[in-house]
Amino acid sequence: PTAMDVPWSLGLILLLLGIPLTHAEPLYILVTPRVLRVGNPENIHVQAHSDSGQPLTGTLEVNLTVWDFPRKKAEVARSQLTLSPENHFMSQAALMIPESLVYPPQPGQQHVIIRATWAPTSTSSFMEKVVLVSPHAGYIFIQTDKTIYTPEHMVQYRVLTVNHKMDPVTRTFTLDIKVASPVGRNPEGITVISQDLLASRGIFASSFHLPELISFGTWTIEASYQSAAKLKFKAAFDVKEYVQYRVLTVNHKMDPVTRTFTLDIKVASPVGRNPEGITVISQDLLASRVLPSFEVRLIPKKSFFYLSDDSLCVEIQAWYIFNKPVDGHALAIFGVKLGSRRIAIQSSLQRVEISRGEGHVSLQKDTLMAAFQGPEEDFIGASIYVNVTVFSSGGEMVQAETSAVKIARSPYNIKFTRTPQYFKPGMPFHFRVFVSNPDGSPASGVLVRCQDHKVYTSPSGVATLTINTDAQLKQLPIQDGSGNFLHIEVKTSDTEVGSSLRLSLHTRHLNPAAKDQITHFTILVLSKGQIVSTKHQLKSQGSVYTSVIIDVTSEMLPSFRILAFYLLPRGTGQNPELVADSIWIDVKDRCMGTLKVGLNHEDSFSSLEPNSKVDIKVTGDAEATVGLVAVDKAVYVLNSKHKLTQKKVWDVVEEHDIGCTGGSGKDGLAVFKDAGLDLKMSTGMDTLASSDWHCPQSQPPSRRRRSLKSLETKRNAVNKFNTELERKCCEAGLRENPVGLSCEERTRHVRPEPACVAAFLSCCRLSAALTQQALQEELLLGTSDEDDEDFEDIFLDDQPVRTLFPESWLWRTFTLPKSESR
């Protein structure tokens, strides 16, 4: 019989049996960040798929509600979504978890329940997902007007409060100002000021005076949000002593010389007690303590020295702060740093002319070898330093030193970065390596080979390589599944705001018929732990390649992930097969908004005279708050390590990324989890709720070469020793060894005292353990080795300061007008 012959009673029987006459219940998908941060609008993605092969029609209303967990008594947030053909049956809603949910703090981790409800067409009408809540409400950045101060100076500072989208927020924070404590006492410092303050529209500015009697060293300003009191954001500045005196060192011919001398400052003692006075300061100093009017830079021709090389050349650049070249002469001496020992090569002392700001000095290999006894191999791992004092024709002198030249056996170090942990058989496997010079700086233009693939490193030292895997290859961890794969192919591993990124979605199937079941891909763009945008991409019919274009916006700074997936249905009411892939893309650093500072009429100024008046032009986004400060460049000549820079800002953001790998995953659900997402389907497919916002078995991701925690661990290791000798030997053990010598082998180059050897070995082994941990993090999380601050900075606290620094000025905060012309 035909369909017309079926009696109406059979239709009623089918209806009573629950078999639909038209279409089945749509498949609903809920996607959320795997961690919801309080006080921030978090985008929740919902989409619907046909579960019966028939296209969806009409509109679908979905209600989202957030409830406390586990009691489910209080509704925390709610929103509503409309899914329709116009938006390809997918949409996002912003939900905000209030800080009151986690403050005052409660023991254990906090979770919420996200409930999605829709109008039922058959049986089920809702699904629920448990998601972790983090008290991390946003970031705090702190800026001081200078990086170094002396007693009785005023410290001016700004506190900038932003959410996870980097938008300014009005929020209360706790501020702690800590002074440096004596070595070995309290490595975290002593808190002298602690107070709760309010940043209005994302900024708070204040100041405090340093007393006359003060603790010298590195001070810190720490700030934290009340919801996450243990998460500290820090800024540091140095406090150095200052006495107005000038010491001139000359030889018997009355020529100026660069020489270390011991300085004792004594106070008069009561009559009859000590006629020589009481020493209150005793220290070894080098040459002058005068405010430098010019800067000296030493540029080695290369950052490593082979024992087969004939010589090492160093360029001297001397320029006045006001951008004019220096004429005069320079005295230079070379030396070698072997572990904690510093050995000057007296025969290398030389005098050279400085003309138009330039000069050159060199060290011959014969001079190096004649100064030492022993085999050449003993020098592997040592550093060559050069100390240069430049005397201008006007009688001023400035001293500079560099020890960035390593004596090396191999010119490069290679480390994996942002490497996926799984590959798909028969599909390309892309990975990145970071190539560095022995001093840790990026090595650009270096040829890197992998099998038959050749590529040159980028200016940042990164090379992207490809292995074309065989379909039967099983030596690497293989992504689980039924033989259906998805691979995101991108021609570049980095991009910039305003560009368009072209990528290709490549599918592979054991059963060729499966490719015809794919109608479209869903693409999610993630940055800073949030869903930035989504895209519905139709599949190219009959092809395993589909081309996609993604526009790169400022919301994707400083990096972003692209996650793509498709579904293969397995029948009504059953879990479909989820096939997904993700990739991490770096974005060239820049401001999220627009900001430019310059002179109002730059063409009319060839140079500026003291006391002259100039107009400054600031261009930026309408109604943006701008903070200004003018600092004498001489301050940064002496100390620039505590400056707040754009790179430091983005490093902090990357450290709190909730994505866990450079891409891919064990299976479809793992791809979501590793990219920083949770997923729930109305059929029951589900990712496990996170128990920690950190990535499993690892520290949080970071682009920095050494995390602050690692630096603090090393600093504490030094401070635990009581004698100066032990501390110096520990410092030597903590320094990196670029040529792979073991800690035991390196002890041949330290002082023979048992206490020194013990301190060196203890700290060297600690450094090796931290390095191994960092290497594992680089492979898993894709951390790179691109830090602009050397670890040597933590050992510079005992260096003499040459000057009192005049105050900075132009410390102002203002709001740009509301104007289309900005």
Coordinates of C-alpha atoms in Angstrom, one line a residue, residues 253 276 816:
K253 CA 101.8 59.8 35.1
E276 CA 90.3 57.3 63.7
L816 CA 41.1 62.9 25.6

